[in-house]
């Protein structure tokens, strides 16, 4: 159980930190690397992360942990049909207007839902693990270590390996494959949660 939850958190963090530079590499040729572009992306990602954490905090309270687990698995399955991540054909920035609104809309439609759902996975899984009755369930914060390791490795691997050896098309499909693995791992965590008889 510890390995399953740790591996799931590791993968979710890695996917979260790979998708940001991957999508930036897709969008920057359309807009350039001005401070306004980078700042807009950072605001979007931080806002989406906050929304994911808010969902992870409130949904178990409203639905109960078991029903929320089923709901979250449903969300993960729905997001699968929006992959691979990419920029829609014919989507071009406005020639004269400020591109901030255009970029926020592009981020929302292209990467917003996957980012939101993956960002909520770490706090949700910690909540799930705490409800399993495992001997370490009273102190699930060791899962932060697995999450931090996934984040760190993703930040290092993207410029050194992923960007260097894979075209964007392959990166996007690889991310979709990683997401499918994450879905399977979260489903297994959900099964353990249900077997534990969490409320």
C-alpha positions as protocol buffer text, in pm:
chain_id: "A"
residue {
  index: 1
  type: UNK
  ca { x: 0 y: 0 z: 0 }
}
residue {
  index: 2
  type: UNK
  ca { x: 280 y: 242 z: 87 }
}
residue {
  index: 3
  type: UNK
  ca { x: 452 y: 176 z: -245 }
}
residue {
  index: 4
  type: UNK
  ca { x: 130 y: 219 z: -443 }
}
residue {
  index: 5
  type: UNK
  ca { x: 38 y: 552 z: -285 }
}
residue {
  index: 6
  type: UNK
  ca { x: 397 y: 678 z: -304 }
}
residue {
  index: 7
  type: UNK
  ca { x: 430 y: 581 z: -670 }
}
residue {
  index: 8
  type: UNK
  ca { x: 98 y: 747 z: -753 }
}
residue {
  index: 9
  type: UNK
  ca { x: 199 y: 1072 z: -587 }
}
residue {
  index: 10
  type: UNK
  ca { x: 540 y: 1057 z: -752 }
}
residue {
  index: 11
  type: UNK
  ca { x: 383 y: 1021 z: -1097 }
}
residue {
  index: 12
  type: UNK
  ca { x: 120 y: 1290 z: -1043 }
}
residue {
  index: 13
  type: UNK
  ca { x: 385 y: 1542 z: -937 }
}
residue {
  index: 14
  type: UNK
  ca { x: 608 y: 1450 z: -1231 }
}
residue {
  index: 15
  type: UNK
  ca { x: 322 y: 1495 z: -1478 }
}
residue {
  index: 16
  type: UNK
  ca { x: 233 y: 1828 z: -1322 }
}
residue {
  index: 17
  type: UNK
  ca { x: 585 y: 1964 z: -1357 }
}
residue {
  index: 18
  type: UNK
  ca { x: 638 y: 1830 z: -1709 }
}
residue {
  index: 19
  type: UNK
  ca { x: 320 y: 1974 z: -1857 }
}
residue {
  index: 20
  type: UNK
  ca { x: 414 y: 2334 z: -1776 }
}
residue {
  index: 21
  type: UNK
  ca { x: 736 y: 2356 z: -1984 }
}
residue {
  index: 22
  type: UNK
  ca { x: 589 y: 2126 z: -2248 }
}
residue {
  index: 23
  type: UNK
  ca { x: 291 y: 2351 z: -2311 }
}
residue {
  index: 24
  type: UNK
  ca { x: 509 y: 2661 z: -2290 }
}
residue {
  index: 25
  type: UNK
  ca { x: 720 y: 2517 z: -2570 }
}
residue {
  index: 26
  type: UNK
  ca { x: 401 y: 2484 z: -2775 }
}
residue {
  index: 27
  type: UNK
  ca { x: 267 y: 2833 z: -2705 }
}
residue {
  index: 28
  type: UNK
  ca { x: 579 y: 3050 z: -2698 }
}
residue {
  index: 29
  type: UNK
  ca { x: 645 y: 3040 z: -3074 }
}
residue {
  index: 30
  type: UNK
  ca { x: 305 y: 3206 z: -3119 }
}
residue {
  index: 31
  type: UNK
  ca { x: 367 y: 3482 z: -2864 }
}
residue {
  index: 32
  type: UNK
  ca { x: 737 y: 3504 z: -2785 }
}
residue {
  index: 33
  type: UNK
  ca { x: 896 y: 3497 z: -2443 }
}
residue {
  index: 34
  type: UNK
  ca { x: 801 y: 3841 z: -2314 }
}
residue {
  index: 35
  type: UNK
  ca { x: 752 y: 3892 z: -1939 }
}
residue {
  index: 36
  type: UNK
  ca { x: 377 y: 3934 z: -1998 }
}
residue {
  index: 37
  type: UNK
  ca { x: 357 y: 3586 z: -2148 }
}
residue {
  index: 38
  type: UNK
  ca { x: 553 y: 3422 z: -1866 }
}
residue {
  index: 39
  type: UNK
  ca { x: 363 y: 3614 z: -1596 }
}
residue {
  index: 40
  type: UNK
  ca { x: 29 y: 3519 z: -1749 }
}
residue {
  index: 41
  type: UNK
  ca { x: 128 y: 3151 z: -1755 }
}
residue {
  index: 42
  type: UNK
  ca { x: 245 y: 3165 z: -1394 }
}
residue {
  index: 43
  type: UNK
  ca { x: -80 y: 3331 z: -1280 }
}
residue {
  index: 44
  type: UNK
  ca { x: -281 y: 3067 z: -1464 }
}
residue {
  index: 45
  type: UNK
  ca { x: -86 y: 2772 z: -1322 }
}
residue {
  index: 46
  type: UNK
  ca { x: -90 y: 2909 z: -967 }
}
residue {
  index: 47
  type: UNK
  ca { x: -462 y: 2983 z: -991 }
}
residue {
  index: 48
  type: UNK
  ca { x: -531 y: 2631 z: -1125 }
}
residue {
  index: 49
  type: UNK
  ca { x: -319 y: 2479 z: -848 }
}
residue {
  index: 50
  type: UNK
  ca { x: -512 y: 2675 z: -586 }
}
residue {
  index: 51
  type: UNK
  ca { x: -842 y: 2564 z: -742 }
}
residue {
  index: 52
  type: UNK
  ca { x: -724 y: 2202 z: -738 }
}
residue {
  index: 53
  type: UNK
  ca { x: -627 y: 2227 z: -372 }
}
residue {
  index: 54
  type: UNK
  ca { x: -961 y: 2392 z: -288 }
}
residue {
  index: 55
  type: UNK
  ca { x: -1146 y: 2107 z: -461 }
}
residue {
  index: 56
  type: UNK
  ca { x: -932 y: 1852 z: -273 }
}
residue {
  index: 57
  type: UNK
  ca { x: -1016 y: 2024 z: 55 }
}
residue {
  index: 58
  type: UNK
  ca { x: -1390 y: 2069 z: 4 }
}
residue {
  index: 59
  type: UNK
  ca { x: -1502 y: 1768 z: -201 }
}
residue {
  index: 60
  type: UNK
  ca { x: -1431 y: 1501 z: 65 }
}
residue {
  index: 61
  type: UNK
  ca { x: -1619 y: 1710 z: 320 }
}
residue {
  index: 62
  type: UNK
  ca { x: -1925 y: 1745 z: 95 }
}
residue {
  index: 63
  type: UNK
  ca { x: -1931 y: 1395 z: -54 }
}
residue {
  index: 64
  type: UNK
  ca { x: -1750 y: 1181 z: 202 }
}
residue {
  index: 65
  type: UNK
  ca { x: -1417 y: 1022 z: 114 }
}
residue {
  index: 66
  type: UNK
  ca { x: -1554 y: 714 z: -65 }
}
residue {
  index: 67
  type: UNK
  ca { x: -1802 y: 901 z: -285 }
}
residue {
  index: 68
  type: UNK
  ca { x: -1542 y: 1165 z: -355 }
}
residue {
  index: 69
  type: UNK
  ca { x: -1298 y: 894 z: -465 }
}
residue {
  index: 70
  type: UNK
  ca { x: -1555 y: 764 z: -714 }
}
residue {
  index: 71
  type: UNK
  ca { x: -1625 y: 1118 z: -834 }
}
residue {
  index: 72
  type: UNK
  ca { x: -1254 y: 1190 z: -878 }
}
residue {
  index: 73
  type: UNK
  ca { x: -1203 y: 871 z: -1077 }
}
residue {
  index: 74
  type: UNK
  ca { x: -1489 y: 981 z: -1302 }
}
residue {
  index: 75
  type: UNK
  ca { x: -1316 y: 1316 z: -1355 }
}
residue {
  index: 76
  type: UNK
  ca { x: -989 y: 1143 z: -1439 }
}
residue {
  index: 77
  type: UNK
  ca { x: -1165 y: 926 z: -1698 }
}
residue {
  index: 78
  type: UNK
  ca { x: -1338 y: 1226 z: -1857 }
}
residue {
  index: 79
  type: UNK
  ca { x: -1010 y: 1416 z: -1886 }
}
residue {
  index: 80
  type: UNK
  ca { x: -860 y: 1118 z: -2069 }
}
residue {
  index: 81
  type: UNK
  ca { x: -1082 y: 1206 z: -2367 }
}
residue {
  index: 82
  type: UNK
  ca { x: -930 y: 1556 z: -2392 }
}
residue {
  index: 83
  type: UNK
  ca { x: -577 y: 1422 z: -2448 }
}
residue {
  index: 84
  type: UNK
  ca { x: -322 y: 1459 z: -2594 }
}
residue {
  index: 85
  type: UNK
  ca { x: -259 y: 1819 z: -2493 }
}
residue {
  index: 86
  type: UNK
  ca { x: -198 y: 2056 z: -2779 }
}
residue {
  index: 87
  type: UNK
  ca { x: -290 y: 2385 z: -2941 }
}
residue {
  index: 88
  type: UNK
  ca { x: -602 y: 2376 z: -3154 }
}
residue {
  index: 89
  type: UNK
  ca { x: -549 y: 2404 z: -3528 }
}
residue {
  index: 90
  type: UNK
  ca { x: -597 y: 2759 z: -3652 }
}
residue {
  index: 91
  type: UNK
  ca { x: -566 y: 2905 z: -3301 }
}
residue {
  index: 92
  type: UNK
  ca { x: -365 y: 3222 z: -3355 }
}
residue {
  index: 93
  type: UNK
  ca { x: -309 y: 3521 z: -3128 }
}
residue {
  index: 94
  type: UNK
  ca { x: -473 y: 3855 z: -3205 }
}
residue {
  index: 95
  type: UNK
  ca { x: -239 y: 4065 z: -3424 }
}
residue {
  index: 96
  type: UNK
  ca { x: -277 y: 4393 z: -3234 }
}
residue {
  index: 97
  type: UNK
  ca { x: -472 y: 4339 z: -2912 }
}
residue {
  index: 98
  type: UNK
  ca { x: -317 y: 4250 z: -2578 }
}
residue {
  index: 99
  type: UNK
  ca { x: -264 y: 3871 z: -2586 }
}
residue {
  index: 100
  type: UNK
  ca { x: -318 y: 3812 z: -2214 }
}
residue {
  index: 101
  type: UNK
  ca { x: -689 y: 3724 z: -2242 }
}
residue {
  index: 102
  type: UNK
  ca { x: -620 y: 3511 z: -2549 }
}
residue {
  index: 103
  type: UNK
  ca { x: -342 y: 3324 z: -2368 }
}
residue {
  index: 104
  type: UNK
  ca { x: -553 y: 3263 z: -2057 }
}
residue {
  index: 105
  type: UNK
  ca { x: -830 y: 3121 z: -2275 }
}
residue {
  index: 106
  type: UNK
  ca { x: -580 y: 2904 z: -2461 }
}
residue {
  index: 107
  type: UNK
  ca { x: -438 y: 2771 z: -2135 }
}
residue {
  index: 108
  type: UNK
  ca { x: -786 y: 2706 z: -1996 }
}
residue {
  index: 109
  type: UNK
  ca { x: -907 y: 2516 z: -2303 }
}
residue {
  index: 110
  type: UNK
  ca { x: -586 y: 2327 z: -2380 }
}
residue {
  index: 111
  type: UNK
  ca { x: -433 y: 2235 z: -2047 }
}
residue {
  index: 112
  type: UNK
  ca { x: -666 y: 2371 z: -1778 }
}
residue {
  index: 113
  type: UNK
  ca { x: -871 y: 2062 z: -1693 }
}
residue {
  index: 114
  type: UNK
  ca { x: -583 y: 1812 z: -1695 }
}
residue {
  index: 115
  type: UNK
  ca { x: -371 y: 2046 z: -1484 }
}
residue {
  index: 116
  type: UNK
  ca { x: -655 y: 2105 z: -1237 }
}
residue {
  index: 117
  type: UNK
  ca { x: -730 y: 1735 z: -1190 }
}
residue {
  index: 118
  type: UNK
  ca { x: -366 y: 1627 z: -1162 }
}
residue {
  index: 119
  type: UNK
  ca { x: -289 y: 1911 z: -919 }
}
residue {
  index: 120
  type: UNK
  ca { x: -565 y: 1791 z: -686 }
}
residue {
  index: 121
  type: UNK
  ca { x: -436 y: 1433 z: -680 }
}
residue {
  index: 122
  type: UNK
  ca { x: -160 y: 1476 z: -421 }
}
residue {
  index: 123
  type: UNK
  ca { x: -373 y: 1628 z: -142 }
}
residue {
  index: 124
  type: UNK
  ca { x: -660 y: 1391 z: -221 }
}
residue {
  index: 125
  type: UNK
  ca { x: -442 y: 1081 z: -202 }
}
residue {
  index: 126
  type: UNK
  ca { x: -301 y: 1195 z: 130 }
}
residue {
  index: 127
  type: UNK
  ca { x: -658 y: 1225 z: 257 }
}
residue {
  index: 128
  type: UNK
  ca { x: -744 y: 882 z: 115 }
}
residue {
  index: 129
  type: UNK
  ca { x: -439 y: 721 z: 271 }
}
residue {
  index: 130
  type: UNK
  ca { x: -524 y: 872 z: 609 }
}
residue {
  index: 131
  type: UNK
  ca { x: -861 y: 693 z: 589 }
}
residue {
  index: 132
  type: UNK
  ca { x: -728 y: 346 z: 500 }
}
residue {
  index: 133
  type: UNK
  ca { x: -651 y: 231 z: 853 }
}
residue {
  index: 134
  type: UNK
  ca { x: -289 y: 153 z: 759 }
}
residue {
  index: 135
  type: UNK
  ca { x: -35 y: 163 z: 1042 }
}
residue {
  index: 136
  type: UNK
  ca { x: 113 y: 483 z: 895 }
}
residue {
  index: 137
  type: UNK
  ca { x: -226 y: 638 z: 815 }
}
residue {
  index: 138
  type: UNK
  ca { x: -206 y: 877 z: 1110 }
}
residue {
  index: 139
  type: UNK
  ca { x: 103 y: 1039 z: 955 }
}
residue {
  index: 140
  type: UNK
  ca { x: 62 y: 1042 z: 575 }
}
residue {
  index: 141
  type: UNK
  ca { x: 303 y: 1330 z: 526 }
}
residue {
  index: 142
  type: UNK
  ca { x: 584 y: 1100 z: 410 }
}
residue {
  index: 143
  type: UNK
  ca { x: 391 y: 1107 z: 83 }
}
residue {
  index: 144
  type: UNK
  ca { x: 516 y: 1465 z: 43 }
}
residue {
  index: 145
  type: UNK
  ca { x: 862 y: 1316 z: -7 }
}
residue {
  index: 146
  type: UNK
  ca { x: 740 y: 1104 z: -301 }
}
residue {
  index: 147
  type: UNK
  ca { x: 564 y: 1407 z: -448 }
}
residue {
  index: 148
  type: UNK
  ca { x: 866 y: 1633 z: -407 }
}
residue {
  index: 149
  type: UNK
  ca { x: 1093 y: 1372 z: -564 }
}
residue {
  index: 150
  type: UNK
  ca { x: 862 y: 1347 z: -866 }
}
residue {
  index: 151
  type: UNK
  ca { x: 858 y: 1725 z: -902 }
}
residue {
  index: 152
  type: UNK
  ca { x: 1235 y: 1754 z: -878 }
}
residue {
  index: 153
  type: UNK
  ca { x: 1306 y: 1475 z: -1125 }
}
residue {
  index: 154
  type: UNK
  ca { x: 1055 y: 1619 z: -1373 }
}
residue {
  index: 155
  type: UNK
  ca { x: 1214 y: 1964 z: -1352 }
}
residue {
  index: 156
  type: UNK
  ca { x: 1557 y: 1814 z: -1421 }
}
residue {
  index: 157
  type: UNK
  ca { x: 1444 y: 1559 z: -1679 }
}
residue {
  index: 158
  type: UNK
  ca { x: 1253 y: 1799 z: -1903 }
}
residue {
  index: 159
  type: UNK
  ca { x: 1545 y: 2015 z: -2024 }
}
residue {
  index: 160
  type: UNK
  ca { x: 1804 y: 1738 z: -2003 }
}
residue {
  index: 161
  type: UNK
  ca { x: 1616 y: 1442 z: -2152 }
}
residue {
  index: 162
  type: UNK
  ca { x: 1259 y: 1506 z: -2264 }
}
residue {
  index: 163
  type: UNK
  ca { x: 1306 y: 1830 z: -2456 }
}
residue {
  index: 164
  type: UNK
  ca { x: 1638 y: 1715 z: -2598 }
}
residue {
  index: 165
  type: UNK
  ca { x: 1526 y: 1378 z: -2735 }
}
residue {
  index: 166
  type: UNK
  ca { x: 1152 y: 1404 z: -2803 }
}
residue {
  index: 167
  type: UNK
  ca { x: 955 y: 1621 z: -3043 }
}
residue {
  index: 168
  type: UNK
  ca { x: 656 y: 1805 z: -2899 }
}
residue {
  index: 169
  type: UNK
  ca { x: 415 y: 1563 z: -3064 }
}
residue {
  index: 170
  type: UNK
  ca { x: 584 y: 1270 z: -2889 }
}
residue {
  index: 171
  type: UNK
  ca { x: 605 y: 1460 z: -2561 }
}
residue {
  index: 172
  type: UNK
  ca { x: 232 y: 1523 z: -2569 }
}
residue {
  index: 173
  type: UNK
  ca { x: 149 y: 1160 z: -2641 }
}
residue {
  index: 174
  type: UNK
  ca { x: 399 y: 1048 z: -2377 }
}
residue {
  index: 175
  type: UNK
  ca { x: 229 y: 1273 z: -2124 }
}
residue {
  index: 176
  type: UNK
  ca { x: -107 y: 1123 z: -2221 }
}
residue {
  index: 177
  type: UNK
  ca { x: 38 y: 776 z: -2165 }
}
residue {
  index: 178
  type: UNK
  ca { x: 168 y: 882 z: -1824 }
}
residue {
  index: 179
  type: UNK
  ca { x: -176 y: 1018 z: -1744 }
}
residue {
  index: 180
  type: UNK
  ca { x: -335 y: 684 z: -1833 }
}
residue {
  index: 181
  type: UNK
  ca { x: -93 y: 510 z: -1595 }
}
residue {
  index: 182
  type: UNK
  ca { x: -182 y: 767 z: -1327 }
}
residue {
  index: 183
  type: UNK
  ca { x: -550 y: 692 z: -1379 }
}
residue {
  index: 184
  type: UNK
  ca { x: -488 y: 321 z: -1326 }
}
residue {
  index: 185
  type: UNK
  ca { x: -281 y: 386 z: -1011 }
}
residue {
  index: 186
  type: UNK
  ca { x: -543 y: 622 z: -865 }
}
residue {
  index: 187
  type: UNK
  ca { x: -809 y: 359 z: -935 }
}
residue {
  index: 188
  type: UNK
  ca { x: -605 y: 103 z: -738 }
}
residue {
  index: 189
  type: UNK
  ca { x: -569 y: 350 z: -451 }
}
residue {
  index: 190
  type: UNK
  ca { x: -946 y: 401 z: -464 }
}
residue {
  index: 191
  type: UNK
  ca { x: -1006 y: 27 z: -441 }
}
residue {
  index: 192
  type: UNK
  ca { x: -787 y: 7 z: -128 }
}
residue {
  index: 193
  type: UNK
  ca { x: -975 y: 302 z: 19 }
}
residue {
  index: 194
  type: UNK
  ca { x: -1313 y: 136 z: -42 }
}
residue {
  index: 195
  type: UNK
  ca { x: -1193 y: -196 z: 101 }
}
residue {
  index: 196
  type: UNK
  ca { x: -1078 y: -15 z: 413 }
}
residue {
  index: 197
  type: UNK
  ca { x: -1439 y: 94 z: 471 }
}
residue {
  index: 198
  type: UNK
  ca { x: -1365 y: 467 z: 483 }
}
residue {
  index: 199
  type: UNK
  ca { x: -1673 y: 686 z: 542 }
}
